[in-house]
mmCIF file of C-alpha atoms in Angstrom:
data_model
loop_
_atom_site.group_PDB
_atom_site.id
_atom_site.type_symbol
_atom_site.label_atom_id
_atom_site.label_comp_id
_atom_site.label_asym_id
_atom_site.label_seq_id
_atom_site.Cartn_x
_atom_site.Cartn_y
_atom_site.Cartn_z
ATOM 1 C CA MET A 29 33.246 -137.833 -119.632
ATOM 2 C CA ARG A 30 32.046 -136.073 -116.480
ATOM 3 C CA THR A 31 29.829 -133.788 -118.618
ATOM 4 C CA LEU A 32 28.259 -136.791 -120.338
ATOM 5 C CA LYS A 33 27.508 -138.409 -116.965
ATOM 6 C CA LEU A 34 25.900 -135.233 -115.652
ATOM 7 C CA THR A 35 23.817 -134.945 -118.815
ATOM 8 C CA ALA A 36 22.701 -138.563 -118.492
ATOM 9 C CA CYS A 37 21.743 -138.000 -114.848
ATOM 10 C CA ALA A 38 19.808 -134.879 -115.740
ATOM 11 C CA LEU A 39 17.949 -136.729 -118.463
ATOM 12 C CA ALA A 40 17.162 -139.573 -116.082
ATOM 13 C CA LEU A 41 15.877 -137.148 -113.459
ATOM 14 C CA GLY A 42 13.802 -135.359 -116.082
ATOM 15 C CA LEU A 43 12.276 -138.581 -117.341
ATOM 16 C CA GLY A 44 11.639 -139.665 -113.775
ATOM 17 C CA ALA A 45 9.832 -136.427 -113.008
ATOM 18 C CA THR A 46 7.694 -136.801 -116.129
ATOM 19 C CA ALA A 47 6.803 -140.370 -115.211
ATOM 20 C CA ALA A 48 5.920 -139.302 -111.678
ATOM 21 C CA GLN A 49 3.559 -136.642 -112.976
ATOM 22 C CA ALA A 50 1.696 -139.052 -115.254
ATOM 23 C CA GLU A 51 -0.303 -141.196 -112.873
ATOM 24 C CA ILE A 52 -3.764 -142.048 -111.587
ATOM 25 C CA SER A 53 -4.226 -139.789 -108.555
ATOM 26 C CA GLY A 54 -5.028 -141.687 -105.387
ATOM 27 C CA ASP A 55 -4.909 -144.963 -107.330
ATOM 28 C CA THR A 56 -8.626 -144.423 -108.126
ATOM 29 C CA VAL A 57 -10.478 -142.675 -110.934
ATOM 30 C CA LYS A 58 -13.411 -140.868 -109.354
ATOM 31 C CA ILE A 59 -16.322 -139.700 -111.482
ATOM 32 C CA GLY A 60 -18.809 -137.168 -110.105
ATOM 33 C CA VAL A 61 -22.242 -137.042 -111.763
ATOM 34 C CA LEU A 62 -23.672 -133.627 -110.908
ATOM 35 C CA ASN A 63 -27.190 -132.699 -112.009
ATOM 36 C CA ASP A 64 -30.794 -131.920 -111.124
ATOM 37 C CA GLN A 65 -32.215 -134.948 -109.326
ATOM 38 C CA SER A 66 -35.372 -133.422 -107.872
ATOM 39 C CA GLY A 67 -36.502 -130.528 -110.064
ATOM 40 C CA LEU A 68 -37.605 -129.696 -113.591
ATOM 41 C CA TYR A 69 -34.637 -131.441 -115.267
ATOM 42 C CA ALA A 70 -34.690 -134.631 -113.180
ATOM 43 C CA ASP A 71 -36.290 -136.801 -115.874
ATOM 44 C CA LEU A 72 -34.055 -135.723 -118.748
ATOM 45 C CA ALA A 73 -30.872 -136.098 -116.640
ATOM 46 C CA GLY A 74 -31.110 -136.960 -112.928
ATOM 47 C CA LYS A 75 -30.750 -140.566 -111.819
ATOM 48 C CA GLY A 76 -30.729 -141.697 -115.443
ATOM 49 C CA SER A 77 -27.378 -139.969 -115.968
ATOM 50 C CA VAL A 78 -25.968 -141.680 -112.875
ATOM 51 C CA GLU A 79 -27.112 -145.032 -114.257
ATOM 52 C CA ALA A 80 -25.639 -144.242 -117.690
ATOM 53 C CA ALA A 81 -22.269 -143.459 -116.065
ATOM 54 C CA ARG A 82 -22.410 -146.758 -114.150
ATOM 55 C CA MET A 83 -23.120 -148.607 -117.382
ATOM 56 C CA ALA A 84 -20.074 -147.019 -119.012
ATOM 57 C CA VAL A 85 -17.828 -147.958 -116.085
ATOM 58 C CA GLU A 86 -19.096 -151.541 -116.131
ATOM 59 C CA ASP A 87 -18.639 -151.819 -119.896
ATOM 60 C CA PHE A 88 -15.106 -150.432 -119.600
ATOM 61 C CA GLY A 89 -14.307 -153.217 -117.143
ATOM 62 C CA GLY A 90 -14.507 -151.411 -113.792
ATOM 63 C CA THR A 91 -10.838 -150.432 -113.715
ATOM 64 C CA VAL A 92 -8.334 -148.249 -115.584
ATOM 65 C CA ASP A 93 -4.882 -149.800 -115.869
ATOM 66 C CA GLY A 94 -5.648 -151.852 -112.782
ATOM 67 C CA LYS A 95 -6.920 -148.856 -110.773
ATOM 68 C CA LYS A 96 -10.544 -148.945 -109.615
ATOM 69 C CA ILE A 97 -13.231 -146.534 -110.784
ATOM 70 C CA GLU A 98 -15.752 -144.966 -108.386
ATOM 71 C CA ILE A 99 -18.891 -142.913 -109.049
ATOM 72 C CA LEU A 100 -20.308 -140.163 -106.838
ATOM 73 C CA SER A 101 -23.499 -138.227 -107.501
ATOM 74 C CA ALA A 102 -25.202 -135.105 -106.177
ATOM 75 C CA ASP A 103 -28.136 -132.765 -106.834
ATOM 76 C CA HIS A 104 -27.096 -129.197 -107.699
ATOM 77 C CA GLN A 105 -30.718 -127.955 -107.346
ATOM 78 C CA ASN A 106 -30.221 -125.786 -110.451
ATOM 79 C CA LYS A 107 -28.267 -123.275 -108.335
ATOM 80 C CA PRO A 108 -24.803 -122.103 -109.463
ATOM 81 C CA ASP A 109 -23.542 -121.591 -105.909
ATOM 82 C CA VAL A 110 -24.677 -125.061 -104.831
ATOM 83 C CA GLY A 111 -23.128 -126.645 -107.924
ATOM 84 C CA SER A 112 -19.777 -124.883 -107.587
ATOM 85 C CA ASN A 113 -19.582 -125.673 -103.850
ATOM 86 C CA ILE A 114 -20.225 -129.367 -104.496
ATOM 87 C CA ALA A 115 -17.586 -129.351 -107.232
ATOM 88 C CA ARG A 116 -14.989 -127.780 -104.917
ATOM 89 C CA GLU A 117 -15.695 -130.238 -102.105
ATOM 90 C CA TRP A 118 -15.640 -133.186 -104.484
ATOM 91 C CA ILE A 119 -12.247 -132.153 -105.880
ATOM 92 C CA ASP A 120 -10.582 -130.944 -102.666
ATOM 93 C CA VAL A 121 -11.959 -133.512 -100.194
ATOM 94 C CA ASP A 122 -13.130 -136.537 -102.181
ATOM 95 C CA GLY A 123 -10.522 -136.494 -104.932
ATOM 96 C CA VAL A 124 -12.971 -136.438 -107.838
ATOM 97 C CA ASP A 125 -11.122 -136.515 -111.181
ATOM 98 C CA VAL A 126 -13.925 -135.746 -113.642
ATOM 99 C CA ILE A 127 -17.345 -134.107 -113.316
ATOM 100 C CA VAL A 128 -20.031 -135.042 -115.827
ATOM 101 C CA ASP A 129 -23.518 -133.992 -116.986
ATOM 102 C CA VAL A 130 -24.516 -130.708 -115.208
ATOM 103 C CA PRO A 131 -27.707 -129.501 -116.888
ATOM 104 C CA THR A 132 -28.609 -125.840 -116.246
ATOM 105 C CA SER A 133 -26.183 -123.608 -118.124
ATOM 106 C CA SER A 134 -25.601 -121.161 -115.272
ATOM 107 C CA VAL A 135 -24.483 -124.053 -113.063
ATOM 108 C CA ALA A 136 -22.313 -125.532 -115.822
ATOM 109 C CA LEU A 137 -20.531 -122.206 -116.343
ATOM 110 C CA ALA A 138 -19.789 -121.974 -112.623
ATOM 111 C CA VAL A 139 -18.561 -125.582 -112.412
ATOM 112 C CA SER A 140 -16.386 -125.136 -115.522
ATOM 113 C CA LYS A 141 -14.450 -122.356 -113.789
ATOM 114 C CA VAL A 142 -13.895 -124.469 -110.676
ATOM 115 C CA ALA A 143 -12.831 -127.505 -112.702
ATOM 116 C CA ASN A 144 -10.348 -125.501 -114.756
ATOM 117 C CA GLU A 145 -8.891 -123.880 -111.647
ATOM 118 C CA LYS A 146 -8.430 -127.315 -110.065
ATOM 119 C CA ASP A 147 -7.190 -129.124 -113.211
ATOM 120 C CA THR A 148 -10.216 -131.425 -113.216
ATOM 121 C CA ALA A 149 -11.901 -132.695 -116.370
ATOM 122 C CA PHE A 150 -15.468 -131.528 -116.991
ATOM 123 C CA ILE A 151 -17.664 -133.298 -119.557
ATOM 124 C CA VAL A 152 -20.911 -131.400 -120.121
ATOM 125 C CA SER A 153 -23.904 -133.379 -121.360
ATOM 126 C CA GLY A 154 -26.974 -131.584 -119.997
ATOM 127 C CA ALA A 155 -26.151 -127.876 -120.398
ATOM 128 C CA ALA A 156 -26.655 -126.038 -123.695
ATOM 129 C CA THR A 157 -25.120 -122.559 -123.740
ATOM 130 C CA THR A 158 -22.501 -121.934 -126.432
ATOM 131 C CA ARG A 159 -20.579 -119.783 -123.957
ATOM 132 C CA LEU A 160 -18.933 -123.045 -122.843
ATOM 133 C CA THR A 161 -17.055 -123.188 -126.157
ATOM 134 C CA ASN A 162 -16.765 -119.451 -126.773
ATOM 135 C CA ASP A 163 -15.796 -116.749 -124.261
ATOM 136 C CA ASP A 164 -16.030 -119.140 -121.281
ATOM 137 C CA CYS A 165 -14.184 -122.082 -122.825
ATOM 138 C CA ALA A 166 -11.615 -123.916 -120.704
ATOM 139 C CA ALA A 167 -8.809 -126.378 -121.363
ATOM 140 C CA THR A 168 -10.463 -128.911 -119.034
ATOM 141 C CA THR A 169 -14.031 -128.644 -120.416
ATOM 142 C CA VAL A 170 -15.645 -130.713 -123.164
ATOM 143 C CA HIS A 171 -19.142 -129.727 -124.349
ATOM 144 C CA TYR A 172 -20.335 -133.132 -125.426
ATOM 145 C CA THR A 173 -23.992 -133.663 -126.341
ATOM 146 C CA TYR A 174 -25.654 -130.570 -127.871
ATOM 147 C CA ASP A 175 -25.784 -126.777 -127.668
ATOM 148 C CA THR A 176 -28.083 -123.886 -128.497
ATOM 149 C CA TYR A 177 -26.441 -123.290 -131.887
ATOM 150 C CA ALA A 178 -27.285 -126.835 -132.995
ATOM 151 C CA LEU A 179 -30.861 -126.495 -131.733
ATOM 152 C CA ALA A 180 -31.307 -123.244 -133.650
ATOM 153 C CA ILE A 181 -29.792 -124.651 -136.848
ATOM 154 C CA GLY A 182 -32.070 -127.672 -136.575
ATOM 155 C CA THR A 183 -35.496 -126.641 -135.328
ATOM 156 C CA GLY A 184 -35.336 -122.890 -135.991
ATOM 157 C CA LYS A 185 -34.202 -123.214 -139.591
ATOM 158 C CA ALA A 186 -36.688 -126.015 -140.364
ATOM 159 C CA VAL A 187 -39.660 -124.044 -139.039
ATOM 160 C CA VAL A 188 -38.699 -120.922 -141.022
ATOM 161 C CA GLU A 189 -38.250 -122.956 -144.190
ATOM 162 C CA GLU A 190 -41.733 -124.404 -143.679
ATOM 163 C CA GLY A 191 -43.197 -120.874 -143.690
ATOM 164 C CA GLY A 192 -42.942 -119.790 -140.052
ATOM 165 C CA LYS A 193 -41.448 -116.375 -140.755
ATOM 166 C CA SER A 194 -42.535 -114.255 -137.768
ATOM 167 C CA TRP A 195 -41.508 -115.308 -134.230
ATOM 168 C CA PHE A 196 -42.171 -114.441 -130.597
ATOM 169 C CA PHE A 197 -40.090 -116.082 -127.863
ATOM 170 C CA ILE A 198 -41.064 -117.318 -124.406
ATOM 171 C CA THR A 199 -37.654 -117.631 -122.776
ATOM 172 C CA ALA A 200 -36.267 -119.087 -119.540
ATOM 173 C CA ASP A 201 -34.544 -116.196 -117.796
ATOM 174 C CA TYR A 202 -31.016 -117.549 -117.357
ATOM 175 C CA ALA A 203 -27.927 -118.291 -119.478
ATOM 176 C CA PHE A 204 -29.432 -121.217 -121.407
ATOM 177 C CA GLY A 205 -32.651 -119.435 -122.387
ATOM 178 C CA HIS A 206 -30.839 -116.256 -123.376
ATOM 179 C CA SER A 207 -28.384 -118.211 -125.521
ATOM 180 C CA LEU A 208 -31.120 -120.250 -127.206
ATOM 181 C CA GLU A 209 -33.214 -117.170 -127.999
ATOM 182 C CA GLU A 210 -30.165 -115.325 -129.353
ATOM 183 C CA ASP A 211 -28.991 -118.210 -131.557
ATOM 184 C CA THR A 212 -32.477 -118.964 -132.882
ATOM 185 C CA SER A 213 -33.205 -115.299 -133.569
ATOM 186 C CA ALA A 214 -30.038 -115.119 -135.669
ATOM 187 C CA VAL A 215 -31.085 -118.185 -137.684
ATOM 188 C CA VAL A 216 -34.617 -116.840 -138.177
ATOM 189 C CA LYS A 217 -33.306 -113.512 -139.517
ATOM 190 C CA GLU A 218 -30.636 -115.141 -141.699
ATOM 191 C CA ASN A 219 -33.355 -117.191 -143.372
ATOM 192 C CA GLY A 220 -35.668 -114.277 -144.110
ATOM 193 C CA GLY A 221 -37.796 -114.264 -140.959
ATOM 194 C CA GLU A 222 -38.381 -111.635 -138.273
ATOM 195 C CA VAL A 223 -38.603 -111.555 -134.482
ATOM 196 C CA LEU A 224 -41.582 -109.592 -133.145
ATOM 197 C CA GLY A 225 -40.638 -109.780 -129.494
ATOM 198 C CA SER A 226 -39.979 -111.935 -126.443
ATOM 199 C CA VAL A 227 -40.874 -112.383 -122.802
ATOM 200 C CA ARG A 228 -38.818 -114.028 -120.085
ATOM 201 C CA HIS A 229 -39.997 -116.256 -117.259
ATOM 202 C CA PRO A 230 -38.324 -117.534 -114.073
ATOM 203 C CA LEU A 231 -36.865 -121.025 -114.012
ATOM 204 C CA SER A 232 -39.358 -123.709 -112.964
ATOM 205 C CA SER A 233 -42.540 -121.704 -113.577
ATOM 206 C CA SER A 234 -45.967 -123.257 -113.155
ATOM 207 C CA ASP A 235 -48.228 -120.574 -114.646
ATOM 208 C CA PHE A 236 -47.475 -119.501 -118.225
ATOM 209 C CA SER A 237 -50.803 -117.790 -118.907
ATOM 210 C CA SER A 238 -49.485 -114.209 -118.993
ATOM 211 C CA TYR A 239 -46.526 -115.167 -121.201
ATOM 212 C CA LEU A 240 -48.735 -117.099 -123.599
ATOM 213 C CA LEU A 241 -51.216 -114.232 -123.821
ATOM 214 C CA GLN A 242 -48.381 -111.854 -124.765
ATOM 215 C CA ALA A 243 -47.196 -114.305 -127.416
ATOM 216 C CA GLN A 244 -50.736 -114.725 -128.711
ATOM 217 C CA GLY A 245 -51.243 -110.964 -128.811
ATOM 218 C CA SER A 246 -48.060 -110.464 -130.828
ATOM 219 C CA GLY A 247 -49.669 -112.061 -133.864
ATOM 220 C CA ALA A 248 -46.474 -114.021 -134.557
ATOM 221 C CA GLN A 249 -46.823 -117.124 -136.680
ATOM 222 C CA VAL A 250 -44.446 -119.046 -134.413
ATOM 223 C CA ILE A 251 -44.120 -119.055 -130.631
ATOM 224 C CA GLY A 252 -40.584 -120.213 -129.871
ATOM 225 C CA LEU A 253 -40.220 -121.928 -126.512
ATOM 226 C CA ALA A 254 -36.663 -121.202 -125.386
ATOM 227 C CA ASN A 255 -36.932 -123.302 -122.231
ATOM 228 C CA ALA A 256 -36.655 -126.955 -121.230
ATOM 229 C CA GLY A 257 -37.938 -129.713 -118.958
ATOM 230 C CA THR A 258 -41.212 -129.109 -117.161
ATOM 231 C CA ASP A 259 -41.074 -125.455 -118.218
ATOM 232 C CA THR A 260 -41.516 -126.670 -121.798
ATOM 233 C CA THR A 261 -44.193 -129.246 -121.025
ATOM 234 C CA ASN A 262 -46.148 -126.746 -118.917
ATOM 235 C CA SER A 263 -45.919 -124.178 -121.721
ATOM 236 C CA ILE A 264 -47.269 -126.656 -124.263
ATOM 237 C CA LYS A 265 -50.037 -127.973 -122.011
ATOM 238 C CA GLN A 266 -51.295 -124.475 -121.230
ATOM 239 C CA ALA A 267 -50.988 -123.349 -124.860
ATOM 240 C CA ASN A 268 -53.161 -126.327 -125.755
ATOM 241 C CA GLU A 269 -55.712 -125.335 -123.125
ATOM 242 C CA PHE A 270 -55.815 -121.776 -124.494
ATOM 243 C CA GLY A 271 -56.371 -123.061 -128.034
ATOM 244 C CA ILE A 272 -53.313 -121.223 -129.355
ATOM 245 C CA VAL A 273 -52.420 -123.794 -132.014
ATOM 246 C CA GLN A 274 -56.076 -124.186 -132.950
ATOM 247 C CA GLY A 275 -56.096 -120.406 -133.421
ATOM 248 C CA GLY A 276 -53.464 -120.615 -136.135
ATOM 249 C CA GLN A 277 -50.177 -120.055 -134.305
ATOM 250 C CA GLN A 278 -47.416 -122.679 -134.245
ATOM 251 C CA LEU A 279 -45.375 -123.807 -131.251
ATOM 252 C CA ALA A 280 -41.657 -124.437 -131.749
ATOM 253 C CA ALA A 281 -40.174 -126.420 -128.852
ATOM 254 C CA LEU A 282 -36.526 -125.434 -129.270
ATOM 255 C CA LEU A 283 -35.283 -127.926 -126.689
ATOM 256 C CA MET A 284 -37.401 -130.966 -126.026
ATOM 257 C CA PHE A 285 -36.531 -134.439 -124.801
ATOM 258 C CA ILE A 286 -38.209 -137.786 -125.295
ATOM 259 C CA THR A 287 -39.167 -137.759 -121.607
ATOM 260 C CA ASP A 288 -41.083 -134.522 -122.264
ATOM 261 C CA VAL A 289 -43.007 -136.170 -125.103
ATOM 262 C CA ASP A 290 -43.786 -139.094 -122.813
ATOM 263 C CA ALA A 291 -45.061 -136.726 -120.122
ATOM 264 C CA LEU A 292 -47.247 -134.797 -122.579
ATOM 265 C CA GLY A 293 -48.599 -137.798 -124.470
ATOM 266 C CA LEU A 294 -48.827 -138.012 -128.255
ATOM 267 C CA ASP A 295 -52.294 -136.466 -128.316
ATOM 268 C CA VAL A 296 -50.761 -133.158 -127.196
ATOM 269 C CA ALA A 297 -47.215 -133.440 -128.591
ATOM 270 C CA GLN A 298 -47.986 -134.855 -132.055
ATOM 271 C CA GLY A 299 -46.604 -132.874 -134.970
ATOM 272 C CA LEU A 300 -43.976 -130.965 -132.969
ATOM 273 C CA THR A 301 -40.627 -130.630 -134.702
ATOM 274 C CA LEU A 302 -37.497 -130.784 -132.551
ATOM 275 C CA THR A 303 -33.755 -131.386 -132.722
ATOM 276 C CA THR A 304 -31.977 -134.133 -130.794
ATOM 277 C CA GLY A 305 -28.513 -135.622 -130.622
ATOM 278 C CA PHE A 306 -29.830 -139.154 -130.056
ATOM 279 C CA TYR A 307 -32.913 -141.282 -130.606
ATOM 280 C CA TRP A 308 -33.067 -144.731 -129.092
ATOM 281 C CA ASP A 309 -34.772 -146.372 -132.098
ATOM 282 C CA MET A 310 -32.261 -145.399 -134.804
ATOM 283 C CA ASN A 311 -30.457 -148.725 -135.275
ATOM 284 C CA ASP A 312 -29.462 -151.983 -133.572
ATOM 285 C CA ASP A 313 -26.726 -150.317 -131.491
ATOM 286 C CA THR A 314 -28.963 -147.535 -130.143
ATOM 287 C CA ARG A 315 -31.723 -150.046 -129.391
ATOM 288 C CA ALA A 316 -29.311 -152.342 -127.551
ATOM 289 C CA PHE A 317 -28.145 -149.505 -125.302
ATOM 290 C CA ALA A 318 -31.714 -148.315 -124.751
ATOM 291 C CA ASP A 319 -32.933 -151.802 -123.820
ATOM 292 C CA ARG A 320 -30.202 -152.177 -121.187
ATOM 293 C CA PHE A 321 -30.892 -148.681 -119.858
ATOM 294 C CA ALA A 322 -34.638 -149.344 -119.674
ATOM 295 C CA GLU A 323 -34.070 -152.489 -117.612
ATOM 296 C CA ARG A 324 -32.384 -150.333 -114.972
ATOM 297 C CA MET A 325 -34.811 -147.409 -115.233
ATOM 298 C CA ASN A 326 -38.237 -149.053 -114.959
ATOM 299 C CA GLY A 327 -38.822 -149.022 -118.702
ATOM 300 C CA GLN A 328 -37.769 -145.413 -119.383
ATOM 301 C CA ARG A 329 -35.856 -144.914 -122.623
ATOM 302 C CA PRO A 330 -32.708 -142.754 -122.534
ATOM 303 C CA THR A 331 -32.642 -139.087 -123.497
ATOM 304 C CA MET A 332 -29.762 -137.635 -125.495
ATOM 305 C CA VAL A 333 -28.321 -136.411 -122.174
ATOM 306 C CA HIS A 334 -28.195 -139.959 -120.789
ATOM 307 C CA ALA A 335 -26.623 -141.317 -123.985
ATOM 308 C CA GLY A 336 -24.118 -138.443 -123.985
ATOM 309 C CA VAL A 337 -23.108 -139.156 -120.381
ATOM 310 C CA TYR A 338 -22.395 -142.799 -121.248
ATOM 311 C CA SER A 339 -20.373 -141.899 -124.336
ATOM 312 C CA GLY A 340 -18.498 -139.073 -122.590
ATOM 313 C CA VAL A 341 -17.510 -141.212 -119.604
ATOM 314 C CA MET A 342 -16.385 -144.041 -121.887
ATOM 315 C CA HIS A 343 -14.285 -141.664 -124.005
ATOM 316 C CA TYR A 344 -12.727 -140.099 -120.908
ATOM 317 C CA LEU A 345 -11.762 -143.529 -119.531
ATOM 318 C CA LYS A 346 -10.179 -144.475 -122.859
ATOM 319 C CA ALA A 347 -8.115 -141.275 -122.774
ATOM 320 C CA VAL A 348 -6.974 -141.847 -119.183
ATOM 321 C CA SER A 349 -6.024 -145.416 -120.032
ATOM 322 C CA GLU A 350 -3.967 -144.229 -123.011
ATOM 323 C CA ILE A 351 -1.839 -141.819 -120.978
ATOM 324 C CA ASP A 352 -2.151 -143.346 -117.480
ATOM 325 C CA ASP A 353 -2.996 -139.867 -116.184
ATOM 326 C CA ASP A 354 -6.288 -138.496 -114.855
ATOM 327 C CA GLY A 355 -5.213 -134.860 -114.674
ATOM 328 C CA GLY A 356 -7.855 -132.627 -116.236
ATOM 329 C CA LYS A 357 -5.821 -130.869 -118.928
ATOM 330 C CA ALA A 358 -3.902 -134.028 -119.835
ATOM 331 C CA ALA A 359 -7.029 -136.178 -120.087
ATOM 332 C CA VAL A 360 -8.980 -133.632 -122.150
ATOM 333 C CA GLU A 361 -6.006 -133.090 -124.446
ATOM 334 C CA GLU A 362 -5.934 -136.843 -125.104
ATOM 335 C CA MET A 363 -9.723 -136.913 -125.596
ATOM 336 C CA LYS A 364 -9.286 -134.330 -128.341
ATOM 337 C CA LYS A 365 -6.774 -136.579 -130.102
ATOM 338 C CA LEU A 366 -8.897 -139.736 -130.021
ATOM 339 C CA PRO A 367 -11.778 -140.203 -132.492
ATOM 340 C CA ILE A 368 -15.205 -141.168 -131.140
ATOM 341 C CA HIS A 369 -17.048 -144.076 -132.717
ATOM 342 C CA ASP A 370 -19.935 -145.522 -130.734
ATOM 343 C CA PHE A 371 -23.746 -145.817 -130.788
ATOM 344 C CA PHE A 372 -24.073 -142.161 -129.771
ATOM 345 C CA ALA A 373 -21.532 -140.600 -132.109
ATOM 346 C CA PRO A 374 -20.451 -142.812 -135.019
ATOM 347 C CA ASN A 375 -18.191 -140.041 -136.331
ATOM 348 C CA GLY A 376 -17.479 -137.800 -133.350
ATOM 349 C CA LYS A 377 -14.477 -135.553 -132.736
ATOM 350 C CA ILE A 378 -13.552 -132.978 -130.103
ATOM 351 C CA ARG A 379 -12.278 -129.646 -131.404
ATOM 352 C CA ALA A 380 -9.773 -127.239 -129.882
ATOM 353 C CA ASP A 381 -12.604 -125.225 -128.305
ATOM 354 C CA GLY A 382 -13.910 -128.299 -126.462
ATOM 355 C CA ARG A 383 -16.949 -128.796 -128.712
ATOM 356 C CA MET A 384 -17.659 -132.467 -129.459
ATOM 357 C CA VAL A 385 -18.861 -132.429 -133.056
ATOM 358 C CA HIS A 386 -21.297 -135.144 -134.102
ATOM 359 C CA ASP A 387 -24.436 -135.551 -136.164
ATOM 360 C CA MET A 388 -27.741 -134.150 -134.900
ATOM 361 C CA TYR A 389 -31.233 -135.196 -135.981
ATOM 362 C CA LEU A 390 -34.326 -133.224 -136.922
ATOM 363 C CA VAL A 391 -37.348 -135.269 -135.833
ATOM 364 C CA GLN A 392 -41.112 -134.902 -135.777
ATOM 365 C CA VAL A 393 -43.332 -136.324 -133.051
ATOM 366 C CA LYS A 394 -45.612 -139.081 -134.302
ATOM 367 C CA SER A 395 -49.389 -139.079 -134.044
ATOM 368 C CA PRO A 396 -51.017 -141.712 -131.807
ATOM 369 C CA ASP A 397 -52.014 -143.659 -134.924
ATOM 370 C CA GLU A 398 -48.430 -143.728 -136.241
ATOM 371 C CA SER A 399 -46.869 -144.967 -133.005
ATOM 372 C CA GLN A 400 -46.317 -148.720 -132.828
ATOM 373 C CA GLY A 401 -45.859 -148.923 -129.077
ATOM 374 C CA GLU A 402 -44.325 -147.437 -125.943
ATOM 375 C CA TRP A 403 -41.639 -144.802 -126.573
ATOM 376 C CA ASP A 404 -42.129 -145.071 -130.368
ATOM 377 C CA TYR A 405 -42.394 -141.304 -130.646
ATOM 378 C CA TYR A 406 -40.241 -139.896 -133.466
ATOM 379 C CA ASN A 407 -40.028 -139.855 -137.226
ATOM 380 C CA VAL A 408 -36.489 -138.841 -138.213
ATOM 381 C CA VAL A 409 -36.867 -136.084 -140.818
ATOM 382 C CA ARG A 410 -33.174 -135.593 -141.595
ATOM 383 C CA THR A 411 -29.664 -136.059 -140.295
ATOM 384 C CA ILE A 412 -27.779 -132.802 -139.731
ATOM 385 C CA PRO A 413 -24.039 -133.452 -140.288
ATOM 386 C CA GLY A 414 -21.896 -132.398 -137.347
ATOM 387 C CA ASP A 415 -19.942 -129.786 -139.288
ATOM 388 C CA GLU A 416 -23.254 -128.163 -140.244
ATOM 389 C CA ALA A 417 -24.904 -128.541 -136.839
ATOM 390 C CA TYR A 418 -22.287 -126.687 -134.798
ATOM 391 C CA GLN A 419 -20.832 -123.198 -134.949
ATOM 392 C CA PRO A 420 -17.829 -123.112 -137.307
ATOM 393 C CA LEU A 421 -14.530 -123.057 -135.479
ATOM 394 C CA SER A 422 -13.605 -119.981 -137.494
ATOM 395 C CA LYS A 423 -16.332 -118.043 -135.642
ATOM 396 C CA SER A 424 -15.312 -119.225 -132.187
ATOM 397 C CA THR A 425 -14.316 -116.652 -129.589
ATOM 398 C CA CYS A 426 -12.575 -119.312 -127.487
ATOM 399 C CA SER A 427 -9.057 -118.349 -126.378
ATOM 400 C CA LEU A 428 -7.869 -121.914 -127.072
ATOM 401 C CA VAL A 429 -8.520 -121.555 -130.795
ATOM 402 C CA LYS A 430 -5.728 -120.237 -132.997
ATOM 403 C CA GLN A 431 -7.379 -117.953 -135.532
#
């Protein structure tokens, strides 16, 4: 009898300890939106991502199991040390439970390490490197919106199939650019093309003349732009000024956002093929979200990064509500169990490596004559199923994946 009582007490203590561990820390769920708010990625992420996170919190109801939700935001200035320092302070001092967005792959890699060390969830929308779901994967990180593999499978493969067999890359000299060039080069070669060379430029460059001249001199049919934001728009503007396309070479913008097209104008951007994880004018649900977003953002339509932030925050809050626990590993584990079905990802799922798998879209920029109005910029060429768009799990080098 005494043994049974002791066993019952032990079980009660064990259950009590488990219940104590599963809780909302500080009685508040704090979301930190960390991104570039003043530099070359400010339009594609920036304040728009903060607004998208606010929209998700409002739509969720403003609380999780009766506990309030707060949003913080900061500018990481595209510097890994700045980003990781903000992340540490947010977690240690402010009690932030989840960090979202973080464009600039070098910053995202640094923040992922901090978040994993501190058991804090990290939902990446803006960064692209596949290292986040390969060698640098973490149990607390979800790579949500897109990556360089999907961009290469979409744009790179389409351009090669259309006859663009020889390539020269103009590449941003940091983790994202390197990853995008590597993944696209592999796709080009697998589909019968060749890479004639590449040149790398510093982040946030203003003068691309020397890089463009090297690309022009290579004689490559395709100049692959493995950069993003204003680096991409500046590359395209200056290529247009040099008459590169008129001279017979093709530009392949390997990562381009609708805000970039808006900045360039259809006269310059028309005909470009690109890959995106979201387009605002796909259906009634995407248009409804975009209309609400535009009301808050002076008419700007959301990029795939903004849409991914909304969806990622909403999915995180659902997971926390399910388990009544905002611990990083626990929340991400629950996120991986729950299916995703919303305007951004009608058939989304999060794999063991942290990759959120969803459909991507190959689109072509409309001509001025085709466009029916503001932000009517894309013709959707094809839907790329999620299982085709992303690296197969069997090829993952992530330590979380059981081979």
